[in-house]
Coordinates of C-alpha atoms and ligand atoms in Angstrom, one line a residue:
X12 CA 0.9 -33.9 23.5
X13 CA -1.4 -31.0 24.6
X14 CA -4.9 -30.8 23.2
X15 CA -3.8 -27.8 21.0
X16 CA -0.9 -29.8 19.6
X17 CA -3.1 -32.9 18.8
X18 CA -5.9 -30.9 17.2
X19 CA -3.5 -28.6 15.3
X20 CA -1.3 -31.4 13.9
X21 CA -4.0 -33.9 13.2
X22 CA -7.0 -31.8 12.3
X23 CA -5.8 -28.5 10.9
X24 CA -2.3 -29.1 9.4
X25 CA -3.4 -31.6 6.8
X26 CA -5.8 -29.0 5.4
X27 CA -3.4 -26.1 4.8
X28 CA -1.0 -25.3 1.9
X29 CA 2.7 -25.1 2.8
X30 CA 2.4 -27.0 6.1
X31 CA 6.2 -26.9 6.4
X32 CA 5.7 -23.3 7.6
X33 CA 4.0 -24.5 10.7
X34 CA 5.8 -27.7 11.8
X35 CA 8.1 -26.0 14.4
X36 CA 10.6 -28.9 14.6
X37 CA 13.1 -27.8 12.0
X38 CA 16.8 -28.5 12.6
X39 CA 18.1 -26.3 15.5
X40 CA 14.5 -25.4 16.6
X41 CA 14.4 -25.3 20.4
X42 CA 11.4 -26.8 22.2
X43 CA 11.3 -26.7 26.0
X44 CA 8.8 -28.0 28.6
X45 CA 6.9 -24.9 29.7
X46 CA 6.3 -26.2 33.2
X47 CA 10.1 -26.1 33.7
X48 CA 10.4 -22.4 32.5
X49 CA 10.0 -19.2 34.5
X50 CA 9.8 -17.0 31.5
X51 CA 8.1 -17.9 28.2
X52 CA 8.5 -15.5 25.2
X53 CA 7.0 -15.8 21.7
X54 CA 8.9 -13.9 19.0
X55 CA 6.3 -12.7 16.5
X56 CA 7.2 -11.5 13.0
X57 CA 4.3 -9.7 11.4
X58 CA 4.7 -11.3 7.9
X59 CA 4.8 -14.8 6.4
X60 CA 7.3 -17.5 7.4
X61 CA 9.4 -17.1 4.3
X62 CA 10.1 -13.4 5.2
X63 CA 10.3 -13.7 9.0
X64 CA 12.7 -16.7 9.0
X65 CA 15.2 -14.5 7.1
X66 CA 15.3 -11.9 9.8
X67 CA 18.6 -11.8 11.8
X68 CA 17.2 -10.0 14.8
X69 CA 14.7 -12.8 15.5
X70 CA 17.5 -15.3 15.3
X71 CA 19.6 -13.3 17.8
X72 CA 16.8 -13.0 20.3
X73 CA 15.8 -16.6 19.9
X74 CA 19.4 -17.6 20.7
X75 CA 19.8 -15.2 23.7
X76 CA 16.6 -16.3 25.4
X77 CA 16.9 -20.0 24.8
X78 CA 20.5 -19.9 26.0
X79 CA 19.1 -19.5 29.5
X80 CA 17.7 -23.0 30.5
X81 CA 14.8 -21.6 32.5
X82 CA 13.7 -19.3 29.7
X83 CA 11.9 -20.4 26.6
X84 CA 11.6 -18.5 23.2
X85 CA 9.4 -19.7 20.4
X86 CA 8.4 -18.3 17.0
X87 CA 5.1 -17.3 15.4
X88 CA 4.5 -15.7 11.9
X89 CA 1.4 -14.5 10.2
X90 CA -0.3 -17.6 8.9
X91 CA -1.2 -17.9 5.2
X92 CA -4.8 -16.8 4.4
X93 CA -5.9 -20.5 4.3
X94 CA -4.8 -21.2 7.8
X95 CA -6.1 -17.9 9.1
X96 CA -9.5 -18.7 7.7
X97 CA -9.5 -22.1 9.4
X98 CA -8.4 -20.6 12.7
X99 CA -11.2 -18.0 12.6
X100 CA -13.8 -20.5 11.5
X101 CA -12.9 -23.0 14.2
X102 CA -12.2 -20.4 16.8
X103 CA -8.7 -22.0 17.3
X104 CA -6.2 -19.5 18.7
X105 CA -3.0 -18.6 16.9
X106 CA -0.2 -20.7 18.4
X107 CA 3.6 -20.7 18.5
X108 CA 5.4 -23.1 16.2
X109 CA 7.6 -25.1 18.6
X110 CA 5.0 -26.3 21.1
X111 CA 1.7 -25.1 19.5
X112 CA 1.0 -23.0 22.6
X113 CA -1.6 -20.2 22.3
X114 CA 0.1 -16.8 22.3
X115 CA -2.1 -15.8 25.2
X116 CA -0.3 -18.4 27.4
X117 CA 3.1 -16.7 27.0
X118 CA 4.5 -14.1 29.4
X119 CA 5.6 -11.9 26.5
X120 CA 4.6 -11.6 22.9
X121 CA 7.4 -9.7 21.1
X122 CA 6.8 -8.1 17.7
X123 CA 9.5 -6.7 15.5
X124 CA 8.5 -3.6 13.5
X125 CA 10.7 -3.7 10.4
X126 CA 8.5 -1.8 8.0
X127 CA 5.3 0.2 8.2
X128 CA 3.4 -2.1 5.7
X129 CA 3.5 -4.8 8.4
X130 CA 1.6 -2.8 11.1
X131 CA -1.9 -4.1 10.4
X132 CA -0.6 -7.6 10.4
X133 CA 0.4 -7.1 14.0
X134 CA -3.3 -6.4 14.8
X135 CA -4.5 -9.4 12.8
X136 CA -2.1 -11.7 14.7
X137 CA -3.3 -10.3 18.1
X138 CA -6.9 -10.8 17.0
X139 CA -6.2 -14.4 15.8
X140 CA -4.5 -15.0 19.2
X141 CA -7.6 -13.7 20.9
X142 CA -5.5 -11.1 22.8
X143 CA -7.2 -7.8 23.3
X144 CA -5.8 -5.3 20.8
X145 CA -5.6 -2.5 23.3
X146 CA -3.0 -2.8 26.1
X147 CA -5.4 -1.1 28.4
X148 CA -8.0 -3.9 28.0
X149 CA -5.6 -6.8 28.8
X150 CA -6.1 -8.6 32.0
X151 CA -3.5 -9.3 34.7
X152 CA -2.9 -12.8 33.4
X153 CA -2.6 -11.8 29.7
X154 CA 0.9 -11.5 28.1
X155 CA 2.8 -8.3 27.9
X156 CA 2.9 -7.3 24.2
X157 CA 6.2 -5.6 23.2
X158 CA 7.5 -4.0 20.1
X159 CA 11.1 -3.6 18.9
X160 CA 13.1 -3.0 15.7
X161 CA 13.4 0.2 13.6
X162 CA 9.6 0.9 13.9
X163 CA 10.1 1.3 17.7
X164 CA 11.7 4.7 17.0
X165 CA 8.2 6.0 16.0
X166 CA 5.7 3.5 17.4
X167 CA 3.0 6.2 18.0
X168 CA 0.6 5.0 15.2
X169 CA 0.6 1.7 17.2
X170 CA 1.2 3.1 20.7
X171 CA -2.0 1.8 22.6
X172 CA -1.5 -1.7 21.2
X173 CA 1.8 -2.3 23.0
X174 CA 2.4 -2.6 26.7
X175 CA 6.0 -1.5 26.2
X176 CA 8.4 -0.8 23.4
X177 CA 12.1 -1.6 23.4
X178 CA 14.3 1.1 21.6
X179 CA 17.7 0.0 20.4
X180 CA 19.9 -3.0 20.8
X181 CA 18.1 -5.8 22.7
X182 CA 21.1 -8.1 23.5
X183 CA 21.5 -6.6 27.0
X184 CA 18.2 -4.8 27.5
X185 CA 15.9 -7.8 26.8
X186 CA 17.6 -10.2 29.4
X187 CA 17.3 -7.3 31.9
X188 CA 13.6 -7.0 31.2
X189 CA 13.1 -10.8 31.6
X190 CA 15.1 -10.9 34.8
X191 CA 13.0 -8.0 36.2
X192 CA 9.7 -9.7 35.2
X193 CA 10.9 -13.0 36.5
X194 CA 11.6 -11.4 39.9
X195 CA 8.4 -9.5 40.0
X196 CA 6.0 -11.8 38.4
X197 CA 3.5 -11.6 41.2
X198 CA 3.2 -7.8 41.1
X199 CA 0.2 -6.2 39.5
X200 CA 0.6 -5.5 35.7
X201 CA 0.8 -1.7 36.1
X202 CA 3.5 -2.0 38.8
X203 CA 5.5 -4.3 36.5
X204 CA 5.2 -1.7 33.7
X205 CA 6.4 1.0 36.1
X206 CA 9.5 -1.0 36.9
X207 CA 10.1 -1.8 33.3
X208 CA 10.0 2.0 32.5
X209 CA 13.2 2.2 34.5
X210 CA 15.1 -0.1 32.2
X211 CA 17.3 1.6 29.6
X212 CA 15.5 1.6 26.2
X213 CA 12.0 0.7 27.6
X214 CA 9.1 3.0 26.6
X215 CA 5.7 2.4 28.1
X216 CA 3.3 4.3 25.8
X217 CA 0.5 4.3 28.5
X218 CA 2.7 6.5 30.7
X219 CA 2.8 9.2 28.0
X220 CA 0.1 11.3 26.5
X221 CA -0.2 13.6 23.5
X222 CA -0.7 17.3 24.3
X223 CA -2.6 19.6 21.9
X224 CA -3.7 23.2 22.2
X225 CA -7.4 24.2 22.1
X226 CA -7.4 24.2 18.3
X227 CA -6.0 20.6 18.3
X228 CA -2.5 21.5 17.2
X229 CA 0.0 18.9 18.5
X230 CA 2.3 20.3 21.2
X231 CA 4.2 17.1 22.1
X232 CA 4.0 13.8 23.9
X233 CA 4.7 14.1 27.6
X234 CA 5.0 11.8 30.6
X235 CA 1.7 11.5 32.5
X236 CA 3.7 12.2 35.7
X237 CA 7.3 13.2 36.6
X238 CA 8.0 9.6 37.7
X239 CA 8.7 9.0 34.0
X240 CA 11.5 10.6 32.0
X241 CA 10.6 13.3 29.4
X242 CA 12.6 11.3 26.8
X243 CA 13.3 7.6 26.6
X244 CA 16.9 6.8 25.6
X245 CA 17.8 4.1 23.3
X246 CA 19.7 1.0 24.6
X247 CA 23.1 0.5 23.0
X248 CA 25.4 -2.5 23.2
X249 CA 28.8 -0.9 23.6
X250 CA 31.0 -3.9 22.9
X251 CA 29.4 -5.9 20.1
X252 CA 32.4 -8.3 20.0
X253 CA 31.3 -9.7 23.4
X254 CA 27.6 -9.7 22.5
X255 CA 25.9 -13.1 22.1
X256 CA 25.5 -14.2 18.5
X257 CA 23.7 -17.3 17.2
X258 CA 25.5 -20.0 15.3
X259 CA 22.8 -22.7 15.4
X260 CA 20.5 -21.1 12.8
X261 CA 17.2 -22.9 12.4
X262 CA 17.3 -24.7 9.0
X263 CA 13.8 -24.5 7.4
X264 CA 12.3 -27.4 5.5
X265 CA 10.9 -25.0 2.9
X266 CA 12.4 -22.1 0.9
X267 CA 12.7 -18.8 2.6
X268 CA 13.8 -15.4 1.2
X269 CA 17.4 -15.5 2.6
X270 CA 18.1 -19.2 3.1
X271 CA 21.7 -18.9 4.3
X272 CA 24.0 -18.2 7.2
X273 CA 24.5 -14.6 8.1
X274 CA 27.6 -13.2 9.9
X275 CA 27.0 -9.7 11.3
X276 CA 30.5 -8.0 11.0
X277 CA 29.6 -4.8 12.7
X278 CA 26.6 -2.6 13.6
X279 CA 26.1 1.0 12.8
X280 CA 27.3 3.2 9.9
X281 CA 28.6 6.8 10.1
X282 CA 28.6 7.6 6.4
X283 CA 25.8 10.0 7.2
X284 CA 23.4 9.5 4.2
X285 CA 20.6 11.9 5.1
X286 CA 17.7 9.7 4.0
X287 CA 18.9 6.7 6.0
X288 CA 17.3 6.0 9.3
X289 CA 19.5 2.9 10.0
X290 CA 22.6 5.2 9.8
X291 CA 21.2 7.1 12.8
X292 CA 19.4 4.5 15.0
X293 CA 22.3 2.0 14.9
X294 CA 25.1 4.4 15.6
X295 CA 28.0 4.3 16.4
X296 CA 30.0 1.8 14.5
X297 CA 30.9 -1.2 16.6
X298 CA 32.9 -4.0 15.0
X299 CA 33.4 -7.7 15.9
X300 CA 37.0 -8.8 15.9
X301 CA 38.2 -10.9 12.9
X302 CA 39.0 -13.8 15.2
X303 CA 35.5 -13.7 16.7
X304 CA 34.0 -13.7 13.3
X305 CA 36.1 -16.6 12.1
X306 CA 35.1 -18.7 15.2
X307 CA 31.5 -17.8 14.7
X308 CA 31.6 -18.8 11.1
X309 CA 33.2 -22.2 11.8
X310 CA 30.5 -23.0 14.3
X311 CA 27.7 -21.9 12.0
X312 CA 29.0 -24.2 9.2
X313 CA 29.2 -27.1 11.7
X314 CA 25.7 -26.4 13.1
X315 CA 23.7 -25.8 9.9
X316 CA 25.2 -27.4 6.9
X317 CA 24.3 -24.3 4.8
X318 CA 26.3 -23.8 1.6
X319 CA 26.2 -20.0 1.6
X320 CA 27.2 -17.3 4.1
X321 CA 26.4 -13.7 3.8
X322 CA 28.6 -11.1 5.4
X323 CA 26.1 -8.6 6.9
X324 CA 26.3 -5.0 7.9
X325 CA 25.1 -1.6 6.7
X326 CA 28.2 -1.2 4.6
X327 CA 30.3 -4.4 4.5
X328 CA 33.1 -2.9 2.5
X329 CA 33.7 -0.5 5.5
X330 CA 34.7 -3.3 7.9
X331 CA 38.2 -2.4 8.9
X332 CA 39.7 -5.8 8.0
X333 CA 37.4 -6.7 5.2
X334 CA 39.9 -8.0 2.6
X335 CA 41.8 -10.1 5.2
X336 CA 38.6 -11.5 6.6
X337 CA 37.2 -12.4 3.1
X338 CA 40.6 -14.0 2.2
X339 CA 40.8 -16.1 5.3
X340 CA 37.2 -16.9 5.5
X341 CA 37.0 -17.6 1.8
X342 CA 39.8 -20.2 2.0
X343 CA 38.3 -21.9 5.1
X344 CA 34.8 -22.0 3.7
X345 CA 35.8 -23.2 0.3
X346 CA 37.1 -26.4 1.9
X347 CA 33.6 -26.9 3.3
X348 CA 32.0 -26.1 -0.1
X349 CA 30.5 -22.9 1.4
X350 CA 30.4 -19.7 -0.7
X351 CA 30.4 -16.1 0.6
X352 CA 28.2 -13.3 -0.5
X353 CA 28.6 -9.6 0.3
X354 CA 25.1 -8.1 0.1
X355 CA 25.7 -4.4 0.8
X356 CA 28.9 -3.0 -0.8
X357 CA 29.3 0.7 -1.1
X358 CA 30.8 1.8 -4.4
X359 CA 33.8 3.5 -2.8
X360 CA 34.7 0.5 -0.7
X361 CA 34.4 -1.9 -3.6
X362 CA 37.8 -3.1 -5.0
X363 CA 39.0 -5.4 -7.8
X364 CA 40.8 -7.5 -5.2
X365 CA 37.7 -8.0 -3.2
X366 CA 35.7 -8.6 -6.4
X367 CA 38.1 -11.3 -7.6
X368 CA 38.2 -12.9 -4.2
X369 CA 34.3 -13.1 -4.0
X370 CA 34.3 -14.1 -7.7
X371 CA 36.6 -17.0 -7.0
X372 CA 34.1 -18.4 -4.5
X373 CA 30.8 -17.8 -6.3
X374 CA 29.4 -15.5 -9.0
X375 CA 26.7 -13.6 -7.1
X376 CA 24.7 -10.7 -8.3
X377 CA 26.4 -7.3 -7.9
X378 CA 24.4 -4.4 -6.6
X379 CA 25.5 -0.8 -6.1
X380 CA 23.4 2.1 -4.7
X381 CA 24.3 5.5 -6.3
X382 CA 20.8 6.6 -5.1
X383 CA 20.8 9.8 -7.2
X384 CA 21.7 10.5 -10.8
X385 CA 23.8 13.7 -10.4
X386 CA 26.6 14.8 -8.2
X387 CA 24.5 17.8 -7.1
X388 CA 21.8 15.6 -5.7
X389 CA 24.2 13.0 -4.3
X390 CA 25.7 15.9 -2.3
X391 CA 22.2 16.9 -1.1
X392 CA 21.6 13.4 0.3
X393 CA 25.3 13.2 1.4
X394 CA 25.9 10.0 -0.4
X395 CA 29.6 11.0 -0.8
X396 CA 30.3 8.9 -3.9
X397 CA 31.2 10.2 -7.3
X398 CA 30.4 9.1 -10.8
X399 CA 34.1 8.1 -11.0
X400 CA 33.7 5.8 -8.0
X401 CA 30.8 4.1 -9.9
X402 CA 32.6 3.7 -13.2
X403 CA 35.8 2.4 -11.5
X404 CA 33.8 -0.1 -9.5
X405 CA 31.8 -1.4 -12.4
X406 CA 34.9 -1.6 -14.6
X407 CA 36.6 -3.7 -11.9
X408 CA 33.6 -5.9 -11.7
X409 CA 33.3 -6.3 -15.5
X410 CA 37.0 -7.0 -15.8
X411 CA 36.5 -9.7 -13.0
X412 CA 33.9 -11.4 -15.2
X413 CA 30.6 -9.9 -14.1
X414 CA 28.2 -9.1 -17.0
X415 CA 25.2 -7.8 -15.0
X416 CA 25.0 -5.1 -12.3
X417 CA 22.0 -3.7 -10.4
X418 CA 21.9 0.0 -9.6
X419 CA 19.6 1.4 -6.8
X420 CA 18.2 4.9 -7.0
X421 CA 15.4 6.8 -5.4
X422 CA 13.1 9.4 -6.8
X423 CA 11.3 12.2 -5.1
X424 CA 14.4 13.2 -3.1
X425 CA 14.4 16.8 -1.6
X426 CA 15.4 19.4 -4.3
X427 CA 15.2 16.8 -7.1
X428 CA 14.8 18.1 -10.7
X429 CA 14.2 16.4 -14.0
X430 CA 17.8 16.9 -14.8
X431 CA 18.7 14.6 -11.8
X432 CA 16.4 11.9 -13.3
X433 CA 17.9 12.2 -16.7
X434 CA 21.2 11.8 -14.8
X435 CA 20.1 8.3 -13.9
X436 CA 19.8 7.4 -17.6
X437 CA 23.2 9.0 -18.3
X438 CA 24.8 6.9 -15.6
X439 CA 23.2 3.7 -17.0
X440 CA 24.7 4.6 -20.5
X441 CA 28.1 5.2 -19.0
X442 CA 28.0 1.8 -17.2
X443 CA 27.2 0.1 -20.5
X444 CA 30.2 2.0 -22.0
X445 CA 32.4 0.9 -19.1
X446 CA 31.5 -2.7 -20.0
X447 CA 33.0 -2.3 -23.4
X448 CA 36.1 -0.4 -22.1
X449 CA 36.7 -3.2 -19.5
X450 CA 36.7 -5.8 -22.4
X451 CA 33.5 -7.3 -21.0
X452 CA 32.5 -10.7 -22.6
X453 CA 28.9 -11.3 -23.7
X454 CA 25.9 -9.0 -23.4
X455 CA 25.9 -6.6 -20.5
X456 CA 22.8 -6.2 -18.4
X457 CA 22.2 -3.1 -16.3
X458 CA 19.2 -3.2 -14.0
X459 CA 18.1 0.2 -12.8
X460 CA 15.8 -0.1 -9.7
X461 CA 14.2 3.1 -8.6
X462 CA 12.3 3.3 -5.3
X463 CA 10.3 6.2 -4.0
X464 CA 11.9 8.3 -1.3
X465 CA 10.1 7.9 2.0
X466 CA 11.1 10.5 4.6
X467 CA 11.7 8.8 8.0
X468 CA 11.7 9.8 11.6
X469 CA 15.1 10.5 13.2
X470 CA 16.8 11.5 10.0
X471 CA 17.8 14.9 8.6
X472 CA 14.9 14.6 6.1
X473 CA 12.3 14.0 8.9
X474 CA 10.9 17.5 8.3
X475 CA 10.5 17.0 4.5
X476 CA 7.2 15.9 3.0
X477 CA 6.9 13.2 0.4
X478 CA 6.4 14.0 -3.3
X479 CA 2.6 13.9 -4.2
X480 CA 1.4 10.9 -6.2
X481 CA 1.0 12.8 -9.5
X482 CA 4.6 13.9 -9.2
X483 CA 5.8 10.3 -8.5
X484 CA 3.9 9.0 -11.5
X485 CA 5.2 11.7 -13.8
X486 CA 8.8 11.1 -12.8
X487 CA 8.4 7.3 -13.2
X488 CA 7.1 7.9 -16.7
X489 CA 10.0 10.2 -17.5
X490 CA 12.4 7.5 -16.4
X491 CA 10.5 4.8 -18.3
X492 CA 11.2 7.0 -21.5
X493 CA 14.8 7.9 -20.6
X494 CA 15.7 4.3 -19.8
X495 CA 14.5 2.7 -23.0
X496 CA 18.0 1.6 -23.8
X497 CA 19.3 -1.8 -25.0
X498 CA 20.8 -3.7 -22.1
X499 CA 19.0 -1.6 -19.5
X500 CA 16.2 -3.0 -17.4
X501 CA 14.0 -0.5 -15.4
X502 CA 12.3 -1.5 -12.2
X503 CA 10.2 0.8 -10.1
X504 CA 8.2 0.7 -6.8
X505 CA 4.5 1.3 -6.6
X506 CA 3.6 4.9 -5.8
X507 CA 0.7 3.9 -3.5
X508 CA 2.6 1.6 -1.2
X509 CA 5.2 4.3 -0.8
X510 CA 2.6 6.9 0.0
X511 CA 1.1 4.7 2.7
X512 CA 4.6 4.0 4.1
X513 CA 5.3 7.7 4.3
X514 CA 1.9 8.5 5.9
X515 CA 2.5 6.0 8.7
X516 CA 6.3 6.5 9.1
X517 CA 5.9 10.1 10.3
X518 CA 2.4 9.8 11.8
X519 CA 1.4 10.2 15.5
X520 CA -1.4 8.7 17.6
X521 CA -4.0 10.3 15.3
X522 CA -3.3 7.2 13.1
X523 CA -4.3 4.7 15.8
X524 CA -8.0 4.5 14.7
X525 CA -6.9 4.5 11.1
X526 CA -4.9 1.3 11.5
X527 CA -7.6 -0.3 13.6
X528 CA -10.2 0.5 10.9
X529 CA -7.8 -0.6 8.1
X530 CA -7.4 -4.0 9.9
X531 CA -11.1 -4.3 10.3
X532 CA -11.6 -3.7 6.6
X533 CA -9.2 -6.6 6.0
X534 CA -5.9 -4.8 5.3
X535 CA -2.9 -7.0 6.2
X536 CA 0.3 -8.3 4.6
X537 CA 0.4 -4.9 2.8
X538 CA 3.9 -5.4 1.4
X539 CA 2.5 -8.2 -0.8
X540 CA 0.9 -6.9 -4.0
X541 CA -1.8 -9.6 -3.9
X542 CA -3.0 -8.4 -0.5
X543 CA -2.4 -4.6 -0.7
X544 CA -5.7 -2.6 -1.0
X545 CA -5.0 1.1 -1.4
X546 CA -8.7 1.9 -1.6
X547 CA -9.5 0.4 1.8
X548 CA -6.6 2.4 3.3
X549 CA -8.0 5.6 1.8
X550 CA -11.4 4.7 3.2
X551 CA -9.8 4.1 6.7
X552 CA -8.1 7.5 6.6
X553 CA -11.2 9.3 5.3
X554 CA -13.5 7.7 7.9
X555 CA -11.2 9.2 10.6
X556 CA -11.2 12.6 9.1
X557 CA -7.7 12.3 7.6
X558 CA -6.4 12.3 4.0
X559 CA -3.7 9.7 3.3
X560 CA -1.9 11.8 0.7
X561 CA -1.9 14.9 2.9
X562 CA -0.4 12.8 5.7
X563 CA 2.4 11.6 3.4
X564 CA 3.1 15.0 1.9
X565 CA 3.1 17.0 5.1
X566 CA 6.2 19.0 5.9
X567 CA 7.1 20.0 9.4
X568 CA 8.4 23.5 10.3
X569 CA 11.8 23.4 12.0
X570 CA 10.3 24.5 15.3
X571 CA 7.4 22.0 15.2
X572 CA 7.3 19.3 17.9
X573 CA 7.6 15.9 16.2
X574 CA 5.6 12.9 17.2
X575 CA 8.8 11.0 18.1
X576 CA 10.7 13.8 20.0
X577 CA 10.2 11.9 23.3
X578 CA 12.2 9.0 21.9
X579 CA 15.9 9.6 21.9
X580 CA 18.0 7.8 19.3
X581 CA 21.2 9.4 20.7
X582 CA 21.6 11.7 17.7
X583 CA 20.4 15.1 18.7
X584 CA 17.5 16.9 16.9
X585 CA 19.9 19.9 16.6
X586 CA 22.4 17.8 14.7
X587 CA 19.7 16.4 12.4
X588 CA 18.4 20.0 11.7
X589 CA 22.0 21.1 10.9
X590 CA 22.3 18.3 8.4
X591 CA 18.9 19.2 6.9
X592 CA 20.0 22.7 6.3
X593 CA 23.3 21.6 4.8
X594 CA 21.4 19.3 2.5
X595 CA 19.2 22.1 1.2
X596 CA 22.5 24.1 0.6
X597 CA 24.0 21.1 -1.2
X598 CA 26.8 20.8 1.3
X599 CA 28.3 17.4 2.2
X600 CA 29.4 16.1 5.6
X601 CA 32.2 13.7 6.0
X602 CA 32.2 10.3 7.8
X603 CA 32.8 11.0 11.5
X604 CA 35.4 8.3 11.5
X605 CA 37.5 11.0 10.0
X606 CA 36.7 13.2 13.1
X607 CA 33.7 13.6 15.4
X608 CA 30.9 15.8 14.1
X609 CA 29.1 16.1 17.5
X610 CA 25.9 14.1 16.6
X611 CA 25.3 13.5 20.3
X612 CA 25.9 9.8 20.4
X613 CA 28.9 10.2 22.7
X614 CA 26.7 11.9 25.3
X615 CA 24.3 9.1 25.3
X616 CA 27.1 6.6 25.6
X617 CA 28.8 8.6 28.3
X618 CA 25.7 8.4 30.5
X619 CA 26.2 4.6 30.4
X620 CA 29.9 5.0 31.0
X621 CA 30.5 3.6 27.6
X622 CA 33.2 6.1 26.8
X623 CA 35.5 5.3 23.9
X624 CA 32.9 3.6 21.8
X625 CA 33.0 6.6 19.6
X626 CA 35.4 9.5 19.8
X627 CA 32.8 12.0 20.6
X628 CA 35.6 14.5 20.6
X629 CA 33.4 17.3 19.4
X630 CA 30.3 17.0 21.5
X631 CA 27.4 19.1 20.1
Ligands
SF4_705 S1 29.5 11.3 18.6 FE1 30.9 11.9 17.0 S2 32.1 10.1 16.7 FE2 30.3 9.5 17.8 S3 28.8 8.8 16.2 FE3 28.4 10.9 16.6 S4 29.6 12.1 15.2 FE4 30.4 10.0 15.2

């Protein structure tokens, strides 16, 4: 045992709550002798164990890296406040779970950026690990700190904290990065970063600088010299069916948010909802074959002993062989006492047959996402579902024995009126009526969950500012009144967390000192109510001459350079603008599986010779 291991396990662990978070020897955890490894990577999730352990991306990377005998991947999550206090007080560095190795002793510290409210936690984890926050201040021997995940598509508020950023699918790009670093480990840090900048999907923020005119107006982010490309293109795994996928999920000792097996059916979605960033950055649709999925599922059951398996994707009902897969898988898993759950089902891909099949296995909660209360607004956001779709789906579900349904909506959408909000209440009433018409037994329960629309980078709504706080609160009050209905339960999201999310989601490097100051003031784990301090955030913005609300509400003109223009998702800015204009005219756009719409993805794939992944028949 190393000194760190001994001290941590004997002197620190006995003093913290939930020690099971920090044991690192759960079933299927992989622990290697570092002296036998050429590359050591610690996968860092900037939130608590219970959240991070549910993240599929982390499981995929853990599997890919550890599948190579000479490479080691370990995990680290944000410690609970009690352990963080002890680490600071005793000047003990934050360590990985598996071998209790200080993060500073790894070759790479890899953060996933899943939501903006986790960004200050990244800074806290670096500070607890005693790794300089700024990449420019890290020494030759210190790890390279990398970011990935959806936040990588606008990492600018965090740019100087990362040595490099990986855009897109990591299954092929990350091993390429590790092989390159393995082969060039003795080169100076800057030279290694220059080589990495040549890998598809790798963005080195230090090699790009913001340009502003004499009055400080942002003109764009440009490479510091022509050696680096003006735009960094996303890495895409063309054939997901051949991509490595984990089947030996780590089985935690303590409860986590999603404590089950997860089978990713396909990646991408081309339904084209205009608020949805995932629908852009994970394009195009790439499916795993049914046979591949059945084989993966069998191995997962064998390796984990879990009793539930979730079929995961952005829109599971859109999987081309969904009913056959659920039937076959359902039968096989039932023999093992394993149930299936289908987390994300679109209304128009929900069927009675599917409902009964899932119902036969296990009665799980049913959620649908109409997103908007009227057809007019659903057309604006291009949700492409009708009230009829909703009523048919819930009637099928009620007839199949469900008594409760959860409906997701957003408020503050572009062009939204009070009539649209009253439309949400009308829909809830019609769903209750549908329960009666379907001969539902017992008391129906309709949960209406309304989040606040947050405009995101790389979406058609990236130009559109967020609704001011007063407007959010007024509309939430309107809904509270309108949804005072028996059998209806109203849930809403905090206006302040949504404002902060919006301010960061479309911010640039002007937010770097704001995040540093917020972290200094103690902001961390901002997605947890008990930790979130809006006042400290407002202070951090104000001390840097910025207004949080103004940052969230700002709209961009169509011709404005955007802080993420130098990061290419594959979908062209021109296509997104066309979709934005169609939204404001209330025009819908079909799913491109019905015919290519020229979003630009095919061009990006063609450069990598990945023709045929999407039709791309009508290149923009
Ligand atoms: S290039 Fe065409 S087919 Fe491919 S994702 Fe874009 S719109 Fe769809």
